[in-house]
Coordinates of C-alpha atoms and ligand atoms in Angstrom, one line a residue:
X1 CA -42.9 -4.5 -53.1
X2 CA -46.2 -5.9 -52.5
X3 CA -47.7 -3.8 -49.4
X4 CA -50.6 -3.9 -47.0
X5 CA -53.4 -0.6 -45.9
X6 CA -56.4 -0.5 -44.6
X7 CA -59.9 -1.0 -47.2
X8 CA -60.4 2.3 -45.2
X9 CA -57.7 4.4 -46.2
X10 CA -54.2 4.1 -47.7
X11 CA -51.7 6.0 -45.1
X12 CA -50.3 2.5 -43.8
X13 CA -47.7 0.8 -45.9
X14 CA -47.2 -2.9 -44.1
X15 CA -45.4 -6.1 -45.5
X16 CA -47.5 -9.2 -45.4
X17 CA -46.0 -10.7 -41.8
X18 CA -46.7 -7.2 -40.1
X19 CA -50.8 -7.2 -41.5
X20 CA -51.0 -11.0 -40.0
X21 CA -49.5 -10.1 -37.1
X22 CA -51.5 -7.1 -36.3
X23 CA -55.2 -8.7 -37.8
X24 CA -57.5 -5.5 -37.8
X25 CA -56.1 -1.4 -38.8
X26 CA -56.4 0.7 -37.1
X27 CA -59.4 2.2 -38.4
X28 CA -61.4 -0.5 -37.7
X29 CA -60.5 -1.3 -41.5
X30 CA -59.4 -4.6 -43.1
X31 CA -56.0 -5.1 -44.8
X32 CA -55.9 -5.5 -48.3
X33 CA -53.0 -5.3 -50.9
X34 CA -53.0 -3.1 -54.1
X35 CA -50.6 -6.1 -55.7
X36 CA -53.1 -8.5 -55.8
X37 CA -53.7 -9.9 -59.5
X38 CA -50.6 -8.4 -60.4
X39 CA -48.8 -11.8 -60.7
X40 CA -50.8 -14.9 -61.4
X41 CA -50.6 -18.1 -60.7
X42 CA -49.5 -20.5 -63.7
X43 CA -53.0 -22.7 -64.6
X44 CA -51.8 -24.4 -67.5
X45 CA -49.5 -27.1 -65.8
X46 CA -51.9 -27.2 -62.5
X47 CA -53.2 -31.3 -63.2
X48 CA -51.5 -34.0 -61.0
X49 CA -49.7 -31.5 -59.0
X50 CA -49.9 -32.3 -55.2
X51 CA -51.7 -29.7 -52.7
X52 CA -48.8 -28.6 -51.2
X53 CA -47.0 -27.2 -54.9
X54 CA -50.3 -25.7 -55.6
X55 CA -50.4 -24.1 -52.0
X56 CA -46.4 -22.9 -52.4
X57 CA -47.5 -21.5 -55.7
X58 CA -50.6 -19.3 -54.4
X59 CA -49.1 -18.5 -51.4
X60 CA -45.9 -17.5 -52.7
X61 CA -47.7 -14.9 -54.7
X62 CA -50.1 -13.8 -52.2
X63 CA -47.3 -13.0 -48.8
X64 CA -43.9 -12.5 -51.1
X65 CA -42.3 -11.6 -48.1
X66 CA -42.6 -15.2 -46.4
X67 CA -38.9 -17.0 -48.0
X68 CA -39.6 -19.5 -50.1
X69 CA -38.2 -22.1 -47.3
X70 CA -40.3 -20.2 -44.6
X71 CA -43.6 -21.2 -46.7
X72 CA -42.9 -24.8 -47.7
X73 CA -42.5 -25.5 -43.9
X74 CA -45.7 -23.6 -42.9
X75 CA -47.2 -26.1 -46.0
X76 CA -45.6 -29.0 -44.6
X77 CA -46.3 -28.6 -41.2
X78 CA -50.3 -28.1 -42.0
X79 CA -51.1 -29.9 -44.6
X80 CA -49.5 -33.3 -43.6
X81 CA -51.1 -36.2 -42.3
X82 CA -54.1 -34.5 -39.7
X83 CA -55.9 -34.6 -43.4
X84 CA -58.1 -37.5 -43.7
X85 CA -57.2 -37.3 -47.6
X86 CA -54.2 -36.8 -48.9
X87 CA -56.0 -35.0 -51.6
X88 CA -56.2 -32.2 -48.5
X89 CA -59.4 -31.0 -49.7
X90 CA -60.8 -33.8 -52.6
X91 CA -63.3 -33.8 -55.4
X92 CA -66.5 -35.7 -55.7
X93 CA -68.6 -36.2 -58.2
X94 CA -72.3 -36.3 -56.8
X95 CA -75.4 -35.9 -59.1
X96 CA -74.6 -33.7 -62.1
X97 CA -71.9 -31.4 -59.7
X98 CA -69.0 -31.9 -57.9
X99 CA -68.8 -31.6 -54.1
X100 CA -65.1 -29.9 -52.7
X101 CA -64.8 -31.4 -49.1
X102 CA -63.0 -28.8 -46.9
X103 CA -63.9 -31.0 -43.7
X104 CA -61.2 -33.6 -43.8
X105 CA -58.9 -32.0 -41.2
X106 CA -58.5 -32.3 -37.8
X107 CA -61.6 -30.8 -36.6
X108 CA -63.9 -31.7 -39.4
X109 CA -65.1 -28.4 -40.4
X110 CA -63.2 -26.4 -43.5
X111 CA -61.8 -24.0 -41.0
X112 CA -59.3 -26.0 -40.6
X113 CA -57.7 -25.2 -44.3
X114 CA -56.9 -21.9 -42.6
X115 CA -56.7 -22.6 -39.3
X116 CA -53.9 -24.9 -39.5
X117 CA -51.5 -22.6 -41.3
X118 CA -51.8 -19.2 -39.8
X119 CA -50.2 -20.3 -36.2
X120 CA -47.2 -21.6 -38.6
X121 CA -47.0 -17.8 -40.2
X122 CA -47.7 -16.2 -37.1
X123 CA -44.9 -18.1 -35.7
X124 CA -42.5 -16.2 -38.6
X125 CA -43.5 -12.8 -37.7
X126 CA -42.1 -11.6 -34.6
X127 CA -40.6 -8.7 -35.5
X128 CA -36.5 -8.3 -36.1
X129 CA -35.4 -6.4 -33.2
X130 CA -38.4 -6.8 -31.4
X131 CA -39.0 -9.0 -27.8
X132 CA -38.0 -12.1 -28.7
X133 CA -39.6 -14.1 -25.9
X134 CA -42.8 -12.6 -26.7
X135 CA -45.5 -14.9 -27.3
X136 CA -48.9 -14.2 -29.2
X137 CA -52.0 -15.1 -27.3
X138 CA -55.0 -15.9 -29.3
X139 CA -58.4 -14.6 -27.8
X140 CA -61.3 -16.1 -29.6
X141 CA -64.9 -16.1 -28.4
X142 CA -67.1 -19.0 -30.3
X143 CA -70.5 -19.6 -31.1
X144 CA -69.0 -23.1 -31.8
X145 CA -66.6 -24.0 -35.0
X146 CA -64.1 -21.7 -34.9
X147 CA -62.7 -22.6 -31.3
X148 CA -62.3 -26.1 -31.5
X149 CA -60.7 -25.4 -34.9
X150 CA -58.4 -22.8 -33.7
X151 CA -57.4 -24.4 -30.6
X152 CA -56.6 -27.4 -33.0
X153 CA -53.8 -24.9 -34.9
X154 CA -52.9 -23.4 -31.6
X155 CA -51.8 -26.2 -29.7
X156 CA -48.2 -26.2 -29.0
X157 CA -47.2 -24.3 -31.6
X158 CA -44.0 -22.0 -30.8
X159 CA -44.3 -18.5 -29.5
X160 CA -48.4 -19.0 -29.3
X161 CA -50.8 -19.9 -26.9
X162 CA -54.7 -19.3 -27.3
X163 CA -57.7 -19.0 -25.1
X164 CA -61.1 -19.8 -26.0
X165 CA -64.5 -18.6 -24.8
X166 CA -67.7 -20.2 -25.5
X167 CA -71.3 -19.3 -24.2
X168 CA -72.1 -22.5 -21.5
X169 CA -75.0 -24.0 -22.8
X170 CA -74.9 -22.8 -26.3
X171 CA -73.1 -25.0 -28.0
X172 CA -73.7 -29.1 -29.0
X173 CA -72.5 -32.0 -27.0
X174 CA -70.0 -32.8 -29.9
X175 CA -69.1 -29.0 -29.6
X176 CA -68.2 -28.7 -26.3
X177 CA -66.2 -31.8 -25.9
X178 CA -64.0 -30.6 -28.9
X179 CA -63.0 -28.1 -27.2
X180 CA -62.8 -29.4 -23.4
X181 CA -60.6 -32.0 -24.6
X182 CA -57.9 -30.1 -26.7
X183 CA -54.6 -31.3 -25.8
X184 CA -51.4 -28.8 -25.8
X185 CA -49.4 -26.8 -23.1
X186 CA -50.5 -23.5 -24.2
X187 CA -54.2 -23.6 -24.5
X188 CA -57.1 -22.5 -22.3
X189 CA -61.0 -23.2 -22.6
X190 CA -63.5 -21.2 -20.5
X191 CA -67.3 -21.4 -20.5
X192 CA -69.3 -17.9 -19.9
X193 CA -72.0 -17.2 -18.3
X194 CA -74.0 -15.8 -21.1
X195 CA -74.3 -15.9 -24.6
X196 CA -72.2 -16.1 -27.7
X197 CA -72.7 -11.7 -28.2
X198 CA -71.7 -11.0 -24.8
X199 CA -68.8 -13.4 -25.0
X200 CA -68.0 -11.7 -28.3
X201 CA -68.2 -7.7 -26.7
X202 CA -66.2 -8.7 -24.0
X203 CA -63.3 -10.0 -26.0
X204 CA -63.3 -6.5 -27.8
X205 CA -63.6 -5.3 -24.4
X206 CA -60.3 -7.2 -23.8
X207 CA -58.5 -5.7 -26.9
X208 CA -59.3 -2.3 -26.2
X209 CA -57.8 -2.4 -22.9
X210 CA -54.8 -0.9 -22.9
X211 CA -53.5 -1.2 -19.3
X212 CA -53.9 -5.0 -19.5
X213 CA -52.1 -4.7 -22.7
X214 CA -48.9 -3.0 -20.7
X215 CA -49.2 -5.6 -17.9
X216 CA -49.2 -8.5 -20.2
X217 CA -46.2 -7.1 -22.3
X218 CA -44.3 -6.1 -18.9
X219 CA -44.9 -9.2 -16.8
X220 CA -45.6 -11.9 -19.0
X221 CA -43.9 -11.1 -22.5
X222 CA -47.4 -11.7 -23.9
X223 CA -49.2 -9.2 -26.8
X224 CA -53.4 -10.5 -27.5
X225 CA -54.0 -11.3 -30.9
X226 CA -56.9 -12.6 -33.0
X227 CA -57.4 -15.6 -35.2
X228 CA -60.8 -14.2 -36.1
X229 CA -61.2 -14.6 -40.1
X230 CA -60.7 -11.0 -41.0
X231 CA -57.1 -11.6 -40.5
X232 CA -54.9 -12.0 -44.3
X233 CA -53.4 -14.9 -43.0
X234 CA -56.6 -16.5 -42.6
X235 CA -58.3 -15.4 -45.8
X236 CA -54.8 -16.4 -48.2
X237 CA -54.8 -20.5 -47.3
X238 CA -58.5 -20.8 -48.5
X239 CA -57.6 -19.3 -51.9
X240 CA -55.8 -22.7 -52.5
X241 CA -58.7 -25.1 -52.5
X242 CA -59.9 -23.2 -55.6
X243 CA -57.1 -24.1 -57.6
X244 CA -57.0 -27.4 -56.2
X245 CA -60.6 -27.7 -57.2
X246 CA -59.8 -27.0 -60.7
X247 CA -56.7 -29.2 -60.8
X248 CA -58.9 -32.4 -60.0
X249 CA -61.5 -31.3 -62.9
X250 CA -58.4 -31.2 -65.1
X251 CA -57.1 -34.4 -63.8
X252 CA -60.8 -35.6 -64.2
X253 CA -60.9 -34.3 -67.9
X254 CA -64.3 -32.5 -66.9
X255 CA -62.7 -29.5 -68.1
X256 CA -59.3 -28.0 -70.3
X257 CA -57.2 -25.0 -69.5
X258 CA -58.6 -22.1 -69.5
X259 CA -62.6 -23.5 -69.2
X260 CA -64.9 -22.0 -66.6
X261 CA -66.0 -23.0 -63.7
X262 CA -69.0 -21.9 -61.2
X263 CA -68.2 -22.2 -57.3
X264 CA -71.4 -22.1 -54.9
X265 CA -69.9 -21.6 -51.5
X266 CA -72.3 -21.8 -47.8
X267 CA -71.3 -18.2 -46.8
X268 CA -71.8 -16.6 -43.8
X269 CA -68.6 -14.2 -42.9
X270 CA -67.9 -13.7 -46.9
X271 CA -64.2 -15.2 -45.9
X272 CA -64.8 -18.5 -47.9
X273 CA -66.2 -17.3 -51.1
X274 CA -63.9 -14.1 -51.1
X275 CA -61.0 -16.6 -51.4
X276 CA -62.5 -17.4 -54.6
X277 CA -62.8 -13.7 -55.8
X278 CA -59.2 -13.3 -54.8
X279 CA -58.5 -16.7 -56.9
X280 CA -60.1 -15.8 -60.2
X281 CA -57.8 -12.0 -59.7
X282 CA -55.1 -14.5 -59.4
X283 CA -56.1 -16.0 -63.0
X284 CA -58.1 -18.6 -62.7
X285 CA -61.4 -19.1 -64.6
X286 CA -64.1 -18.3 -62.5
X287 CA -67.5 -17.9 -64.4
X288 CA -69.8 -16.8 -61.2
X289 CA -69.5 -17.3 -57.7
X290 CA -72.9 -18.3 -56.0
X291 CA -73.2 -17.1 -52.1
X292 CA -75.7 -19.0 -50.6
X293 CA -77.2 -18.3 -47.2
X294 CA -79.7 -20.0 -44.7
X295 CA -82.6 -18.0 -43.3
X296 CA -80.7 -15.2 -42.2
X297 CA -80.6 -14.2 -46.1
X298 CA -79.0 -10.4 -45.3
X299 CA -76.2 -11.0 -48.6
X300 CA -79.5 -12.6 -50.8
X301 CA -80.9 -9.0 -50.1
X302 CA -77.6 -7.3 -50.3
X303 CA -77.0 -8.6 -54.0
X304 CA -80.4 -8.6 -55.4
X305 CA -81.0 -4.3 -54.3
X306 CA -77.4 -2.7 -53.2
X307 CA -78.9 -2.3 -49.7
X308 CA -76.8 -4.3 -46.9
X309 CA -79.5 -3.9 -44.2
X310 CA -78.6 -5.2 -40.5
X311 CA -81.5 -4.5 -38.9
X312 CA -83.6 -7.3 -38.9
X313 CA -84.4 -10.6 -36.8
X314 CA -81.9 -12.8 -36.2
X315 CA -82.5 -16.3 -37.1
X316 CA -80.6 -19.1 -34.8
X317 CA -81.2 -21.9 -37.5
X318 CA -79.4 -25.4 -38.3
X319 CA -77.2 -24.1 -39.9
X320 CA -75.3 -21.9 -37.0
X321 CA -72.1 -21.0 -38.7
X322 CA -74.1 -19.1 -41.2
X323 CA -75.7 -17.2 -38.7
X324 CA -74.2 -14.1 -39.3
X325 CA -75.7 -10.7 -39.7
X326 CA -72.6 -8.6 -40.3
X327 CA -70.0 -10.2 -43.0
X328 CA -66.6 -8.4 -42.4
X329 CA -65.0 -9.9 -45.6
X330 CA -67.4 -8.0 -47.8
X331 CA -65.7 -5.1 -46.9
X332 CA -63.0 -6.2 -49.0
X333 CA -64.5 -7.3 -51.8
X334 CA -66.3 -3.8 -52.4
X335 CA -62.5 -2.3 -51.7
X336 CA -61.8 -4.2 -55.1
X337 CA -65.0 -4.6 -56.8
X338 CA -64.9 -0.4 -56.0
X339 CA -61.4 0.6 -57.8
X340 CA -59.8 0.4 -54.6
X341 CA -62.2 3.6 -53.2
X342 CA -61.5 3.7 -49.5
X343 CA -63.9 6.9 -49.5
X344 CA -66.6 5.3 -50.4
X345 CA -65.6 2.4 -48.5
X346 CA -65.1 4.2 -45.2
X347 CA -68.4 6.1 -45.9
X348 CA -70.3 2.8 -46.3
X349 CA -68.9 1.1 -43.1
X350 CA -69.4 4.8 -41.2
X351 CA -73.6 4.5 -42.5
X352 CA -73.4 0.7 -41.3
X353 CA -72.1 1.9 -37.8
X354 CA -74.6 4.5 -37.5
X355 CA -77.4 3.4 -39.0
X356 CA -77.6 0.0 -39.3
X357 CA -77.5 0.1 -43.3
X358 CA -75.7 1.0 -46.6
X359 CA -76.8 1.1 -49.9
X360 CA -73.8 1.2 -53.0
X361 CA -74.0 2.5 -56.2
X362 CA -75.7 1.4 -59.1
X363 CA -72.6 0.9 -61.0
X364 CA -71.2 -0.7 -58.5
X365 CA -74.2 -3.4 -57.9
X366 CA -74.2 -3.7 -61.3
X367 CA -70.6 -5.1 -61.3
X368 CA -70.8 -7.0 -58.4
X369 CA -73.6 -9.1 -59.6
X370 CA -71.7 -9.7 -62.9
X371 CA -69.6 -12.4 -60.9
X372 CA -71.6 -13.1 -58.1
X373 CA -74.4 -14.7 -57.8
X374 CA -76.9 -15.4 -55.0
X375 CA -79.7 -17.5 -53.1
X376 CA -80.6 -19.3 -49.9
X377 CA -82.5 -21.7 -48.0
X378 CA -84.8 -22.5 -45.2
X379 CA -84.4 -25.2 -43.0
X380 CA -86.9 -26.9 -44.5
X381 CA -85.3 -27.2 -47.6
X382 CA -82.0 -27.2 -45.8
X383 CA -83.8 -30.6 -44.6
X384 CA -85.4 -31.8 -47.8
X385 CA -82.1 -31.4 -49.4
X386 CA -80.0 -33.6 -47.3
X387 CA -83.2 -36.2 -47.9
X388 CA -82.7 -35.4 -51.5
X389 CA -79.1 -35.4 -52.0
X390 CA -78.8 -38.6 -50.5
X391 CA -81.4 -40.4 -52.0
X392 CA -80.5 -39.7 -55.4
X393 CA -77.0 -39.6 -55.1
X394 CA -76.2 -41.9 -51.8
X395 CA -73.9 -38.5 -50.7
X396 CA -74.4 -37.1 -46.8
X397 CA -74.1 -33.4 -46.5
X398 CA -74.3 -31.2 -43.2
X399 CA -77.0 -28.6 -42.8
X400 CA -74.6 -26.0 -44.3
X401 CA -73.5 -27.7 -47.2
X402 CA -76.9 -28.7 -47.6
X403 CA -77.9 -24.7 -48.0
X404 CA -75.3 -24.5 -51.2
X405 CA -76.8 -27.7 -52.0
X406 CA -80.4 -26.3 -52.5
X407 CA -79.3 -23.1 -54.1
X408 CA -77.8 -25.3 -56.7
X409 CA -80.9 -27.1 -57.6
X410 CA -82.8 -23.8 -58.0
X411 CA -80.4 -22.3 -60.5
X412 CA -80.5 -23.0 -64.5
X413 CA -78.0 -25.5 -65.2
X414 CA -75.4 -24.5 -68.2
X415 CA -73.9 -27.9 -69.4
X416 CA -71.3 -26.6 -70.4
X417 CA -69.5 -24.8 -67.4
X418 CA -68.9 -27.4 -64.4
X419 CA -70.5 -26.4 -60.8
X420 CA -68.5 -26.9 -57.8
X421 CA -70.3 -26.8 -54.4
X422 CA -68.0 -26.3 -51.5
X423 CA -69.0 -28.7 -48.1
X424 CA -67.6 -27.0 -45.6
X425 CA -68.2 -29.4 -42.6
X426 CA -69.0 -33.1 -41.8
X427 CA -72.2 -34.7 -41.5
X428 CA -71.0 -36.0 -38.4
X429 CA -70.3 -32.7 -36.8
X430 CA -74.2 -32.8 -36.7
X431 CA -75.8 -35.9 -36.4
X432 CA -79.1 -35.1 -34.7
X433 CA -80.1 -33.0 -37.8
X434 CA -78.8 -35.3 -40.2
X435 CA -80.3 -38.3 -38.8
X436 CA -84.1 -36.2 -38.5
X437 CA -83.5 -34.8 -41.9
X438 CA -82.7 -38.5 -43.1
X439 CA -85.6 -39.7 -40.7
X440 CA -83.6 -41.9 -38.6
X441 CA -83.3 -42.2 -34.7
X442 CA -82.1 -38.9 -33.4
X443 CA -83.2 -39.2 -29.8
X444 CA -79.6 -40.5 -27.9
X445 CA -76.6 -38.7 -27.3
X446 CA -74.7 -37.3 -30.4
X447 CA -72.8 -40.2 -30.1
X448 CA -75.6 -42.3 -30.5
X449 CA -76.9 -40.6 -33.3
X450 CA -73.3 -40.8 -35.1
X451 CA -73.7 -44.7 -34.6
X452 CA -77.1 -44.6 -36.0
X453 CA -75.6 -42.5 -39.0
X454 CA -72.8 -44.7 -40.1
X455 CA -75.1 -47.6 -39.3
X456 CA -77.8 -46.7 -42.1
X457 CA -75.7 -45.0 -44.3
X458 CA -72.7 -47.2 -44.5
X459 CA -70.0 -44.0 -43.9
X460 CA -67.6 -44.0 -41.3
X461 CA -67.7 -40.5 -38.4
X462 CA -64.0 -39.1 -38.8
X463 CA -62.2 -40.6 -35.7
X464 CA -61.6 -37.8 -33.9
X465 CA -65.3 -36.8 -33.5
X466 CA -66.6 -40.3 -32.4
X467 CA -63.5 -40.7 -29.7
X468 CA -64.8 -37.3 -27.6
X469 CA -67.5 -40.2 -26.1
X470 CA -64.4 -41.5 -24.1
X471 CA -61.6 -38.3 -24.2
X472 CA -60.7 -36.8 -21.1
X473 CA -62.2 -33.1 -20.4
X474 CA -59.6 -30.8 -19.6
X475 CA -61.1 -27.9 -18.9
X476 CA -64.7 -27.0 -16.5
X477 CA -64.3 -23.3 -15.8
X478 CA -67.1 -21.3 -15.9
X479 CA -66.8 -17.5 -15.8
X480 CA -68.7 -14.6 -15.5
X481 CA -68.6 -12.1 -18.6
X482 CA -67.1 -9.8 -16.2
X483 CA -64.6 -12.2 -14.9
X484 CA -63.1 -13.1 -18.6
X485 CA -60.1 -10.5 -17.9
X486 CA -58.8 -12.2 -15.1
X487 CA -59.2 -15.6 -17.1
X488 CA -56.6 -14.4 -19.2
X489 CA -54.2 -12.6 -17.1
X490 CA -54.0 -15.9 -15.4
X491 CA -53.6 -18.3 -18.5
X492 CA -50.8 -15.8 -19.6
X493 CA -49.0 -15.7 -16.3
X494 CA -49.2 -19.7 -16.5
X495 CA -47.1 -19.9 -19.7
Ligands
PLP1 C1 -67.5 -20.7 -41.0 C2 -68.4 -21.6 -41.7 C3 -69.1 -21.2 -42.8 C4 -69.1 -19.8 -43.3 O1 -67.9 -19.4 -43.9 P1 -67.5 -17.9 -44.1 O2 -66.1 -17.8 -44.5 O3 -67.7 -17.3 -42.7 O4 -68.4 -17.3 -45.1 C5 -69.9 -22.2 -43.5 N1 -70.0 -23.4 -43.0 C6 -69.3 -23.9 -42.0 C7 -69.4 -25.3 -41.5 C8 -68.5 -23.0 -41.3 O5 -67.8 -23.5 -40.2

């Protein structure tokens, strides 16, 4: 029986549905299984299968204790036809690499890959016995991405409803309209006065606090959750685009069973390019995984000394979903990378808390940089490179994309192991930058600067993002950071 505890400590003992449903331990710890690797996933007869067998396959081994019926309708409910490609996440060959696109869902960005599945398993985990009107509210606070894409998986699906907070002012025009605009019964969008941190504290605020946790459950039949990307359910979907990856170089002939491969993944909360540590445990031939960061370059440092150092400036760059100081999914991979020691692991976290720092052992760095690999870009570059890739290769990539990009470039080329770079969100999701980067017009609206885009180079913006010019906003409410409770006791008596 394949079981879930904390990276922290291994007292709990929860299935699959229970970790998903409850997100964080108790110890502040994340949930990891001791069965992972145990069973692999089949590569040799991976070519020419659809997404949706190679999802049933991963997924099946990663949450055993979701029915085989249970997962292929989680599969076919969120990987239909919201995908731009039917390929879900496809292949292209650009330059001398290949180029995965996570951004053909609904929201454009590659959240979406897990973001579109986990309201389908949370909707499969209320527990037997348990309130069975109760409904899981979502909490989110968003520097941008993550709302629009979790409101997206939200909307109207059963015994769900979500709430999103965002700092007014902080976020593009493109943004903001995502999320102002989300259709769906169950779903609420709030602007704060302030910015994205204290949004953030005061949703942990919101969690701690028990007594609105009883008046919720009593009045309203409603227990707060998270969709935050520390949650299994979000990590296990992205693990599929890795084998998918390798199916289309199979299909392509680029490769044979059993070849290596080399990922370079845009990383900023370690969630993306975990799913590719988790994939290679599940068998698959994984030479190095290459993080690559933008200025604020805290993993670069990490993996070339074995100090993770917080306390520095934070950069607000081009690249804002990669702003991240503190990258909860590494917790997780030092868990494995470590034996599974959750003393060591709880003393690390404990010496982050406290003093802003940890340092692992030299065995242990040693290890780690045995698979992974690391680098990162300015925004300079981050600009030159979306110059360069598309004047060589006639390709558009987004300022995070464009960071893996660069990393790329810089690292010794071995011909004979393919490298996959990971774009994890559409050019068109930031058009001003693109367009200055590409030296065209950049001074209208983002809409304007879409037109301008498409105009020069001959692509087409995903329809969803060039319609907010004309979709109706839903949602103007601004609230103080103090006033974000009551925002939520209200949407949760309005369900
Ligand atoms: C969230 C995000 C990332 C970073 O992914 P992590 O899983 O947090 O490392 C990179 N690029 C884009 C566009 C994102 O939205």
């Amino acid at each position: 029986m394949t079981t879930f505890h904390s990276t922290r400590s291994t007292t709990d003992s929860l299935t699959a549905k229970q970790a998903i449903r409850k997100g964080i331990a108790d110890d502040g710890g994340l949930f990891v299984t001791d069965a992972l690797g145990q069973s692999k996933v089949d590569i040799a007869n991976l070519a020419g299968r659809p997404y949706q067998d190679i999802a049933f396959d991963v997924l099946h081994a990663l949450l055993p204790d979701f029915g085989d019926e249970e997962l292929k309708g989680c599969i076919a409910a969120a990987y239909g036809d919201q995908w731009s490609d039917e390929r879900i996440t496809p292949l292209e060959e650009v330059g001398d690499d290949y180029v995965l696109e996570l951004f053909r869902g609904p929201t454009s960005a590659f959240k979406d890959v897990a973001l579109q599945i986990l309201p389908r398993f949370m909707a499969r985990t209320t527990p037997e016995g348990g309130d069975a009107d109760e409904k899981i509210m979502i909490l989110t606070a968003t520097s941008g991405d993550t709302g629009k894409a979790a409101l997206a998986g939200f909307a109207d699906a059963p015994g769900t409803a979500i709430t999103v907070f965002y700092p007014q002012g902080k976020v593009s025009q493109v943004q903001e309209l995502q999320m102002t605009t989300q259709t769906g019964a169950n779903v609420n969008v709030c602007a704060v006065e302030g910015n994205f941190d204290d949004a953030q504290t005061a949703v942990k605020t919101i969690f701690a606090d028990h007594e609105l946790a009883e008046r919720l459950a009593g009045q309203h039949h409603v227990a707060l959750s998270s969709a935050n990307s520390i949650n299994v359910g979000r990590l296990v979907p992205q693990v599929v685009y890795y084998f998918s990856a390798y199916a289309q170089l199979l299909e392509r002939q680029v490769i044979n069973v059993g070849d290596e491969v080399e990922f370079v993944v845009p990383t900023g909360n370690f969630g993306d390019i975990l799913a590719g540590y988790y994939a290679k445990m599940l068998g698959l031939p994984v030479k190095h995984l290459i993080v690559a960061s933008d200025r604020n370059n805290v993993l670069f440092d990490f993996l070339t000394t074995g100090t993770y150092n917080r306390q520095r400036p934070f950069f607000q760059t081009i690249s804002p979903s990669m702003d991240i100081l503190v990258s909860s999914n590494l917790e997780r991979m030092l868990y494995y990378m470590s034996d599974g020691d959750t003393r060591l692991i709880t003393m690390l976290m404990n010496d982050l808390k406290q003093w802003g720092a940890y340092e692992v052992p030299e065995t242990l760095l040693a290890r780690i940089r045995h698979l992974f690999g690391c680098g990162w870009a300015d925004e300079d570059q981050v600009r030159q490179m979306i110059a360069d890739c598309w004047e060589r290769n006639r390709y558009v990539i987004d300022p995070h994309t464009a960071c893996a990009w660069y990393v790329a470039q810089q690292m010794p080329r071995d011909p004979l192991t393919p490298r996959v770079v990971l774009a994890t969100a559409s050019p068109y999701k930031f058009p001003r930058v693109v367009n200055e980067a590409l030296g065209l017009d950049a001074t209208g609206t983002d809409f304007a600067c879409m037109d301008v885009l498409a105009e020069a180079t001959g692509t087409v913006p995903p329809a969803a993002l060039r319609g907010l010019e004309t979709a109706q906003v839903r949602f103007d409410a601004v609230s103080s950071v103090a006033g974000m409770t009551d925002v939520v006791e209200s949407a949760a008596a309005a369900l």
